[in-house]
Amino acid sequence: VESLPQDDLFSSWCGWHNDHGSLTGLTSAMYIDKDGNEVVNEDTEAGLYVRNRKSELIKVNIPEDHIGFQIGETAQIHSGGFLQATPHAVRGSKMKNISRETFAVFMEPMWMEPMVIPTGCDPAGTQSQSAAANLPPGVPPLASRWRNTDPPQSFGEFTDVTLSSYY
């Protein structure tokens, strides 16, 4: 767990959010200079961060030749809240003319897939109280975007509502 200033570090590259798909696979980060050469990033505070259910800030370092995975909100819904999405952000490097490169694979259902919870699950339990209470500023609660209705909201509808809530 890192003891860094909480939210002001993340405005430069990729602010706090939850992926809305099912699962995201990530490769280790590479840092590239303006000429396209891979360089060592000397800014140890730069990189991917997650927030846990206690609102602690954790820096994630995915080793070379490894893949990291994080849960998205669709898996959260489809599991009835058994799985919870991971709030995350990327802090930019203080080094000038450096970009951070990674390859992300977003796994998600078909556009018309119903966003339903398993039979017997309580819709209110889809986002745990600790997860909802510890969302970083700017991350909208799941309940503000997901509708447990009949007919069910589709993944496409959930995507549209989610994207419009961030942008």
mmCIF file of N, CA and C in Angstrom, residues 30-141:
data_model
loop_
_atom_site.group_PDB
_atom_site.id
_atom_site.type_symbol
_atom_site.label_atom_id
_atom_site.label_comp_id
_atom_site.label_asym_id
_atom_site.label_seq_id
_atom_site.Cartn_x
_atom_site.Cartn_y
_atom_site.Cartn_z
ATOM 1 N N MET A 30 5.395 -0.293 -20.809
ATOM 2 C CA MET A 30 6.657 0.116 -21.420
ATOM 3 C C MET A 30 6.633 1.635 -21.498
ATOM 4 N N TYR A 31 7.761 2.260 -21.339
ATOM 5 C CA TYR A 31 7.860 3.712 -21.466
ATOM 6 C C TYR A 31 8.682 4.020 -22.705
ATOM 7 N N ILE A 32 8.157 4.915 -23.534
ATOM 8 C CA ILE A 32 8.728 5.206 -24.839
ATOM 9 C C ILE A 32 9.042 6.696 -24.922
ATOM 10 N N ASP A 33 10.230 7.033 -25.472
ATOM 11 C CA ASP A 33 10.557 8.454 -25.646
ATOM 12 C C ASP A 33 9.985 8.973 -26.961
ATOM 13 N N LYS A 34 10.162 10.256 -27.213
ATOM 14 C CA LYS A 34 9.556 10.892 -28.397
ATOM 15 C C LYS A 34 10.083 10.330 -29.708
ATOM 16 N N ASP A 35 11.228 9.634 -29.675
ATOM 17 C CA ASP A 35 11.797 9.040 -30.893
ATOM 18 C C ASP A 35 11.395 7.573 -31.059
ATOM 19 N N GLY A 36 10.557 7.074 -30.156
ATOM 20 C CA GLY A 36 10.090 5.700 -30.267
ATOM 21 C C GLY A 36 10.980 4.666 -29.611
ATOM 22 N N ASN A 37 11.935 5.101 -28.810
ATOM 23 C CA ASN A 37 12.838 4.173 -28.127
ATOM 24 C C ASN A 37 12.308 3.834 -26.743
ATOM 25 N N GLU A 38 12.409 2.564 -26.372
ATOM 26 C CA GLU A 38 12.022 2.188 -25.020
ATOM 27 C C GLU A 38 13.051 2.730 -24.038
ATOM 28 N N VAL A 39 12.561 3.318 -22.955
ATOM 29 C CA VAL A 39 13.437 3.907 -21.945
ATOM 30 C C VAL A 39 13.021 3.398 -20.567
ATOM 31 N N VAL A 40 13.932 3.518 -19.625
ATOM 32 C CA VAL A 40 13.631 3.198 -18.235
ATOM 33 C C VAL A 40 12.914 4.400 -17.637
ATOM 34 N N ASN A 41 11.772 4.158 -17.041
ATOM 35 C CA ASN A 41 11.041 5.232 -16.382
ATOM 36 C C ASN A 41 11.620 5.426 -14.986
ATOM 37 N N GLU A 42 12.209 6.574 -14.744
ATOM 38 C CA GLU A 42 12.837 6.834 -13.449
ATOM 39 C C GLU A 42 11.863 7.410 -12.429
ATOM 40 N N ASP A 43 10.652 7.699 -12.850
ATOM 41 C CA ASP A 43 9.631 8.217 -11.940
ATOM 42 C C ASP A 43 8.920 7.033 -11.285
ATOM 43 N N THR A 44 9.295 6.699 -10.074
ATOM 44 C CA THR A 44 8.751 5.509 -9.400
ATOM 45 C C THR A 44 7.288 5.661 -9.004
ATOM 46 N N GLU A 45 6.750 6.880 -9.041
ATOM 47 C CA GLU A 45 5.341 7.078 -8.703
ATOM 48 C C GLU A 45 4.429 6.940 -9.917
ATOM 49 N N ALA A 46 4.987 6.893 -11.119
ATOM 50 C CA ALA A 46 4.179 6.768 -12.331
ATOM 51 C C ALA A 46 3.684 5.335 -12.480
ATOM 52 N N GLY A 47 2.497 5.190 -13.071
ATOM 53 C CA GLY A 47 2.002 3.853 -13.368
ATOM 54 C C GLY A 47 0.563 3.637 -12.972
ATOM 55 N N LEU A 48 0.177 2.356 -12.944
ATOM 56 C CA LEU A 48 -1.188 1.934 -12.666
ATOM 57 C C LEU A 48 -1.419 1.814 -11.160
ATOM 58 N N TYR A 49 -2.548 2.366 -10.722
ATOM 59 C CA TYR A 49 -2.951 2.288 -9.320
ATOM 60 C C TYR A 49 -4.370 1.747 -9.233
ATOM 61 N N VAL A 50 -4.659 1.036 -8.163
ATOM 62 C CA VAL A 50 -6.018 0.571 -7.878
ATOM 63 C C VAL A 50 -6.394 1.056 -6.477
ATOM 64 N N ARG A 51 -7.702 1.083 -6.224
ATOM 65 C CA ARG A 51 -8.245 1.377 -4.897
ATOM 66 C C ARG A 51 -8.878 0.109 -4.363
ATOM 67 N N ASN A 52 -8.542 -0.272 -3.136
ATOM 68 C CA ASN A 52 -9.180 -1.451 -2.554
ATOM 69 C C ASN A 52 -10.449 -1.041 -1.805
ATOM 70 N N ARG A 53 -11.101 -1.998 -1.160
ATOM 71 C CA ARG A 53 -12.385 -1.747 -0.489
ATOM 72 C C ARG A 53 -12.233 -0.945 0.791
ATOM 73 N N LYS A 54 -10.988 -0.670 1.193
ATOM 74 C CA LYS A 54 -10.729 0.191 2.347
ATOM 75 C C LYS A 54 -10.272 1.577 1.892
ATOM 76 N N SER A 55 -10.364 1.830 0.588
ATOM 77 C CA SER A 55 -9.953 3.083 -0.043
ATOM 78 C C SER A 55 -8.443 3.299 -0.009
ATOM 79 N N GLU A 56 -7.685 2.224 0.192
ATOM 80 C CA GLU A 56 -6.233 2.329 0.169
ATOM 81 C C GLU A 56 -5.753 2.340 -1.275
ATOM 82 N N LEU A 57 -4.733 3.118 -1.522
ATOM 83 C CA LEU A 57 -4.144 3.256 -2.839
ATOM 84 C C LEU A 57 -3.026 2.230 -2.999
ATOM 85 N N ILE A 58 -3.106 1.422 -4.053
ATOM 86 C CA ILE A 58 -2.130 0.363 -4.274
ATOM 87 C C ILE A 58 -1.541 0.511 -5.672
ATOM 88 N N LYS A 59 -0.229 0.598 -5.753
ATOM 89 C CA LYS A 59 0.445 0.670 -7.054
ATOM 90 C C LYS A 59 0.621 -0.749 -7.579
ATOM 91 N N VAL A 60 0.231 -0.944 -8.834
ATOM 92 C CA VAL A 60 0.291 -2.260 -9.464
ATOM 93 C C VAL A 60 1.468 -2.284 -10.437
ATOM 94 N N ASN A 61 2.338 -3.237 -10.259
ATOM 95 C CA ASN A 61 3.450 -3.443 -11.177
ATOM 96 C C ASN A 61 3.314 -4.833 -11.777
ATOM 97 N N ILE A 62 2.976 -4.892 -13.047
ATOM 98 C CA ILE A 62 2.853 -6.178 -13.730
ATOM 99 C C ILE A 62 4.230 -6.525 -14.296
ATOM 100 N N PRO A 63 4.823 -7.614 -13.851
ATOM 101 C CA PRO A 63 6.161 -7.967 -14.333
ATOM 102 C C PRO A 63 6.172 -8.243 -15.843
ATOM 103 N N GLU A 64 7.332 -8.032 -16.437
ATOM 104 C CA GLU A 64 7.517 -8.374 -17.846
ATOM 105 C C GLU A 64 7.172 -9.847 -18.049
ATOM 106 N N ASP A 65 6.616 -10.178 -19.190
ATOM 107 C CA ASP A 65 6.222 -11.552 -19.518
ATOM 108 C C ASP A 65 5.083 -12.078 -18.655
ATOM 109 N N HIS A 66 4.301 -11.175 -18.048
ATOM 110 C CA HIS A 66 3.129 -11.548 -17.268
ATOM 111 C C HIS A 66 1.924 -10.776 -17.803
ATOM 112 N N ILE A 67 0.751 -11.253 -17.449
ATOM 113 C CA ILE A 67 -0.491 -10.556 -17.772
ATOM 114 C C ILE A 67 -1.257 -10.369 -16.474
ATOM 115 N N GLY A 68 -1.767 -9.170 -16.279
ATOM 116 C CA GLY A 68 -2.617 -8.897 -15.126
ATOM 117 C C GLY A 68 -4.071 -8.843 -15.574
ATOM 118 N N PHE A 69 -4.975 -9.153 -14.680
ATOM 119 C CA PHE A 69 -6.405 -9.102 -14.987
ATOM 120 C C PHE A 69 -7.116 -8.286 -13.927
ATOM 121 N N GLN A 70 -8.122 -7.546 -14.369
ATOM 122 C CA GLN A 70 -8.975 -6.861 -13.406
ATOM 123 C C GLN A 70 -10.436 -7.064 -13.786
ATOM 124 N N ILE A 71 -11.254 -7.138 -12.765
ATOM 125 C CA ILE A 71 -12.680 -7.388 -12.921
ATOM 126 C C ILE A 71 -13.380 -6.104 -13.355
ATOM 127 N N GLY A 72 -14.338 -6.247 -14.268
ATOM 128 C CA GLY A 72 -15.149 -5.113 -14.701
ATOM 129 C C GLY A 72 -16.566 -5.212 -14.156
ATOM 130 N N GLU A 73 -17.336 -4.170 -14.401
ATOM 131 C CA GLU A 73 -18.679 -4.077 -13.832
ATOM 132 C C GLU A 73 -19.661 -5.095 -14.413
ATOM 133 N N THR A 74 -19.466 -5.533 -15.643
ATOM 134 C CA THR A 74 -20.363 -6.540 -16.198
ATOM 135 C C THR A 74 -20.220 -7.857 -15.445
ATOM 136 N N ALA A 75 -18.998 -8.251 -15.117
ATOM 137 C CA ALA A 75 -18.790 -9.450 -14.294
ATOM 138 C C ALA A 75 -19.378 -9.247 -12.907
ATOM 139 N N GLN A 76 -19.315 -8.034 -12.416
ATOM 140 C CA GLN A 76 -19.903 -7.713 -11.121
ATOM 141 C C GLN A 76 -21.416 -7.967 -11.150
ATOM 142 N N ILE A 77 -22.069 -7.508 -12.205
ATOM 143 C CA ILE A 77 -23.515 -7.712 -12.343
ATOM 144 C C ILE A 77 -23.831 -9.189 -12.568
ATOM 145 N N HIS A 78 -23.145 -9.800 -13.530
ATOM 146 C CA HIS A 78 -23.446 -11.200 -13.869
ATOM 147 C C HIS A 78 -23.134 -12.176 -12.734
ATOM 148 N N SER A 79 -22.303 -11.767 -11.780
ATOM 149 C CA SER A 79 -22.013 -12.615 -10.615
ATOM 150 C C SER A 79 -22.901 -12.269 -9.425
ATOM 151 N N GLY A 80 -23.791 -11.298 -9.598
ATOM 152 C CA GLY A 80 -24.657 -10.887 -8.488
ATOM 153 C C GLY A 80 -23.897 -10.182 -7.382
ATOM 154 N N GLY A 81 -22.734 -9.636 -7.694
ATOM 155 C CA GLY A 81 -21.923 -8.926 -6.711
ATOM 156 C C GLY A 81 -20.851 -9.774 -6.073
ATOM 157 N N PHE A 82 -20.799 -11.071 -6.422
ATOM 158 C CA PHE A 82 -19.743 -11.938 -5.875
ATOM 159 C C PHE A 82 -18.370 -11.392 -6.282
ATOM 160 N N LEU A 83 -18.251 -10.941 -7.529
ATOM 161 C CA LEU A 83 -17.052 -10.261 -8.018
ATOM 162 C C LEU A 83 -17.326 -8.761 -7.996
ATOM 163 N N GLN A 84 -16.314 -7.962 -7.718
ATOM 164 C CA GLN A 84 -16.471 -6.511 -7.678
ATOM 165 C C GLN A 84 -15.443 -5.871 -8.612
ATOM 166 N N ALA A 85 -15.887 -4.848 -9.353
ATOM 167 C CA ALA A 85 -14.993 -4.144 -10.277
ATOM 168 C C ALA A 85 -13.873 -3.441 -9.505
ATOM 169 N N THR A 86 -12.777 -3.237 -10.193
ATOM 170 C CA THR A 86 -11.579 -2.650 -9.590
ATOM 171 C C THR A 86 -11.410 -1.199 -10.026
ATOM 172 N N PRO A 87 -11.619 -0.214 -9.129
ATOM 173 C CA PRO A 87 -11.341 1.179 -9.501
ATOM 174 C C PRO A 87 -9.836 1.345 -9.752
ATOM 175 N N HIS A 88 -9.499 2.004 -10.850
ATOM 176 C CA HIS A 88 -8.089 2.169 -11.191
ATOM 177 C C HIS A 88 -7.856 3.463 -11.969
ATOM 178 N N ALA A 89 -6.599 3.893 -11.981
ATOM 179 C CA ALA A 89 -6.175 5.094 -12.687
ATOM 180 C C ALA A 89 -4.694 4.957 -13.037
ATOM 181 N N VAL A 90 -4.247 5.778 -13.968
ATOM 182 C CA VAL A 90 -2.833 5.785 -14.354
ATOM 183 C C VAL A 90 -2.254 7.163 -14.085
ATOM 184 N N ARG A 91 -1.179 7.184 -13.326
ATOM 185 C CA ARG A 91 -0.471 8.427 -13.052
ATOM 186 C C ARG A 91 0.641 8.562 -14.082
ATOM 187 N N GLY A 92 0.708 9.713 -14.720
ATOM 188 C CA GLY A 92 1.722 9.962 -15.735
ATOM 189 C C GLY A 92 3.110 10.131 -15.140
ATOM 190 N N SER A 93 4.103 9.953 -15.981
ATOM 191 C CA SER A 93 5.489 10.119 -15.577
ATOM 192 C C SER A 93 5.837 11.600 -15.519
ATOM 193 N N LYS A 94 6.667 11.960 -14.556
ATOM 194 C CA LYS A 94 7.165 13.339 -14.463
ATOM 195 C C LYS A 94 8.283 13.594 -15.475
ATOM 196 N N MET A 95 8.776 12.522 -16.088
ATOM 197 C CA MET A 95 9.818 12.676 -17.107
ATOM 198 C C MET A 95 9.195 13.305 -18.353
ATOM 199 N N LYS A 96 9.892 14.207 -18.981
ATOM 200 C CA LYS A 96 9.367 14.893 -20.161
ATOM 201 C C LYS A 96 9.472 14.016 -21.406
ATOM 202 N N ASN A 97 8.490 14.176 -22.301
ATOM 203 C CA ASN A 97 8.468 13.496 -23.603
ATOM 204 C C ASN A 97 8.487 11.976 -23.499
ATOM 205 N N ILE A 98 7.778 11.449 -22.490
ATOM 206 C CA ILE A 98 7.701 10.006 -22.276
ATOM 207 C C ILE A 98 6.237 9.588 -22.368
ATOM 208 N N SER A 99 5.991 8.483 -23.050
ATOM 209 C CA SER A 99 4.643 7.905 -23.057
ATOM 210 C C SER A 99 4.689 6.548 -22.375
ATOM 211 N N ARG A 100 3.560 6.169 -21.802
ATOM 212 C CA ARG A 100 3.436 4.857 -21.183
ATOM 213 C C ARG A 100 2.596 4.003 -22.116
ATOM 214 N N GLU A 101 3.100 2.840 -22.487
ATOM 215 C CA GLU A 101 2.417 1.953 -23.425
ATOM 216 C C GLU A 101 2.114 0.634 -22.733
ATOM 217 N N THR A 102 0.918 0.149 -22.943
ATOM 218 C CA THR A 102 0.528 -1.177 -22.474
ATOM 219 C C THR A 102 -0.529 -1.692 -23.442
ATOM 220 N N PHE A 103 -0.750 -2.954 -23.439
ATOM 221 C CA PHE A 103 -1.764 -3.539 -24.307
ATOM 222 C C PHE A 103 -2.884 -4.050 -23.419
ATOM 223 N N ALA A 104 -4.083 -3.552 -23.641
ATOM 224 C CA ALA A 104 -5.248 -3.966 -22.857
ATOM 225 C C ALA A 104 -6.207 -4.735 -23.752
ATOM 226 N N VAL A 105 -6.711 -5.842 -23.246
ATOM 227 C CA VAL A 105 -7.735 -6.620 -23.933
ATOM 228 C C VAL A 105 -8.993 -6.547 -23.079
ATOM 229 N N PHE A 106 -10.039 -5.951 -23.641
ATOM 230 C CA PHE A 106 -11.301 -5.792 -22.930
ATOM 231 C C PHE A 106 -12.246 -6.903 -23.355
ATOM 232 N N MET A 107 -12.590 -7.749 -22.418
ATOM 233 C CA MET A 107 -13.509 -8.855 -22.694
ATOM 234 C C MET A 107 -14.893 -8.454 -22.202
ATOM 235 N N GLU A 108 -15.869 -8.613 -23.098
ATOM 236 C CA GLU A 108 -17.221 -8.176 -22.767
ATOM 237 C C GLU A 108 -18.232 -9.019 -23.523
ATOM 238 N N PRO A 109 -19.486 -8.986 -23.075
ATOM 239 C CA PRO A 109 -20.514 -9.784 -23.760
ATOM 240 C C PRO A 109 -20.936 -9.140 -25.079
ATOM 241 N N MET A 110 -21.774 -9.841 -25.795
ATOM 242 C CA MET A 110 -22.360 -9.292 -27.014
ATOM 243 C C MET A 110 -23.198 -8.063 -26.646
ATOM 244 N N TRP A 111 -23.357 -7.153 -27.602
ATOM 245 C CA TRP A 111 -24.040 -5.873 -27.380
ATOM 246 C C TRP A 111 -25.451 -6.049 -26.807
ATOM 247 N N MET A 112 -26.171 -7.070 -27.259
ATOM 248 C CA MET A 112 -27.556 -7.257 -26.822
ATOM 249 C C MET A 112 -27.692 -8.200 -25.610
ATOM 250 N N GLU A 113 -26.582 -8.657 -25.061
ATOM 251 C CA GLU A 113 -26.617 -9.558 -23.901
ATOM 252 C C GLU A 113 -27.349 -8.904 -22.732
ATOM 253 N N PRO A 114 -28.315 -9.595 -22.131
ATOM 254 C CA PRO A 114 -29.031 -9.030 -20.979
ATOM 255 C C PRO A 114 -28.107 -8.877 -19.770
ATOM 256 N N MET A 115 -28.230 -7.762 -19.098
ATOM 257 C CA MET A 115 -27.436 -7.480 -17.895
ATOM 258 C C MET A 115 -28.248 -7.908 -16.674
ATOM 259 N N VAL A 116 -28.258 -9.211 -16.439
ATOM 260 C CA VAL A 116 -29.064 -9.768 -15.356
ATOM 261 C C VAL A 116 -28.169 -10.422 -14.307
ATOM 262 N N ILE A 117 -28.687 -10.452 -13.099
ATOM 263 C CA ILE A 117 -27.989 -11.124 -12.008
ATOM 264 C C ILE A 117 -28.500 -12.563 -11.914
ATOM 265 N N PRO A 118 -27.745 -13.446 -11.286
ATOM 266 C CA PRO A 118 -28.204 -14.836 -11.137
ATOM 267 C C PRO A 118 -29.502 -14.912 -10.324
ATOM 268 N N THR A 119 -30.312 -15.888 -10.637
ATOM 269 C CA THR A 119 -31.550 -16.121 -9.897
ATOM 270 C C THR A 119 -31.234 -16.292 -8.414
ATOM 271 N N GLY A 120 -32.017 -15.626 -7.581
ATOM 272 C CA GLY A 120 -31.831 -15.733 -6.139
ATOM 273 C C GLY A 120 -30.934 -14.674 -5.547
ATOM 274 N N CYS A 121 -30.251 -13.884 -6.388
ATOM 275 C CA CYS A 121 -29.387 -12.815 -5.878
ATOM 276 C C CYS A 121 -30.207 -11.542 -5.667
ATOM 277 N N ASP A 122 -29.819 -10.767 -4.691
ATOM 278 C CA ASP A 122 -30.468 -9.494 -4.387
ATOM 279 C C ASP A 122 -29.794 -8.400 -5.216
ATOM 280 N N PRO A 123 -30.566 -7.667 -6.038
ATOM 281 C CA PRO A 123 -29.960 -6.598 -6.842
ATOM 282 C C PRO A 123 -29.203 -5.566 -6.001
ATOM 283 N N ALA A 124 -29.663 -5.331 -4.780
ATOM 284 C CA ALA A 124 -28.989 -4.354 -3.919
ATOM 285 C C ALA A 124 -27.575 -4.808 -3.548
ATOM 286 N N GLY A 125 -27.321 -6.107 -3.603
ATOM 287 C CA GLY A 125 -26.003 -6.628 -3.257
ATOM 288 C C GLY A 125 -25.024 -6.656 -4.412
ATOM 289 N N THR A 126 -25.458 -6.157 -5.561
ATOM 290 C CA THR A 126 -24.591 -6.199 -6.735
ATOM 291 C C THR A 126 -23.337 -5.349 -6.550
ATOM 292 N N GLN A 127 -23.463 -4.219 -5.855
ATOM 293 C CA GLN A 127 -22.269 -3.451 -5.485
ATOM 294 C C GLN A 127 -22.192 -3.459 -3.967
ATOM 295 N N SER A 128 -21.131 -4.040 -3.436
ATOM 296 C CA SER A 128 -21.005 -4.129 -1.985
ATOM 297 C C SER A 128 -20.982 -2.731 -1.381
ATOM 298 N N GLN A 129 -21.420 -2.623 -0.140
ATOM 299 C CA GLN A 129 -21.449 -1.319 0.527
ATOM 300 C C GLN A 129 -20.053 -0.734 0.641
ATOM 301 N N SER A 130 -19.064 -1.578 0.947
ATOM 302 C CA SER A 130 -17.702 -1.055 1.079
ATOM 303 C C SER A 130 -17.157 -0.595 -0.267
ATOM 304 N N ALA A 131 -17.490 -1.310 -1.342
ATOM 305 C CA ALA A 131 -17.035 -0.883 -2.673
ATOM 306 C C ALA A 131 -17.685 0.437 -3.052
ATOM 307 N N ALA A 132 -18.981 0.573 -2.834
ATOM 308 C CA ALA A 132 -19.680 1.823 -3.174
ATOM 309 C C ALA A 132 -19.179 2.987 -2.332
ATOM 310 N N ALA A 133 -18.945 2.739 -1.052
ATOM 311 C CA ALA A 133 -18.505 3.808 -0.153
ATOM 312 C C ALA A 133 -17.090 4.285 -0.460
ATOM 313 N N ASN A 134 -16.286 3.433 -1.072
ATOM 314 C CA ASN A 134 -14.884 3.779 -1.312
ATOM 315 C C ASN A 134 -14.559 4.047 -2.777
ATOM 316 N N LEU A 135 -15.577 4.333 -3.583
ATOM 317 C CA LEU A 135 -15.298 4.704 -4.973
ATOM 318 C C LEU A 135 -14.539 6.026 -5.003
ATOM 319 N N PRO A 136 -13.508 6.136 -5.827
ATOM 320 C CA PRO A 136 -12.805 7.413 -5.954
ATOM 321 C C PRO A 136 -13.727 8.483 -6.527
ATOM 322 N N PRO A 137 -13.406 9.755 -6.280
ATOM 323 C CA PRO A 137 -14.212 10.840 -6.851
ATOM 324 C C PRO A 137 -14.309 10.703 -8.368
ATOM 325 N N GLY A 138 -15.506 10.921 -8.895
ATOM 326 C CA GLY A 138 -15.719 10.856 -10.336
ATOM 327 C C GLY A 138 -16.148 9.503 -10.856
ATOM 328 N N VAL A 139 -16.086 8.459 -10.026
ATOM 329 C CA VAL A 139 -16.521 7.131 -10.458
ATOM 330 C C VAL A 139 -17.983 6.971 -10.030
ATOM 331 N N PRO A 140 -18.899 6.915 -10.994
ATOM 332 C CA PRO A 140 -20.315 6.828 -10.629
ATOM 333 C C PRO A 140 -20.670 5.452 -10.073
ATOM 334 N N PRO A 141 -21.505 5.406 -9.035
ATOM 335 C CA PRO A 141 -21.914 4.112 -8.485
ATOM 336 C C PRO A 141 -22.652 3.284 -9.537
#
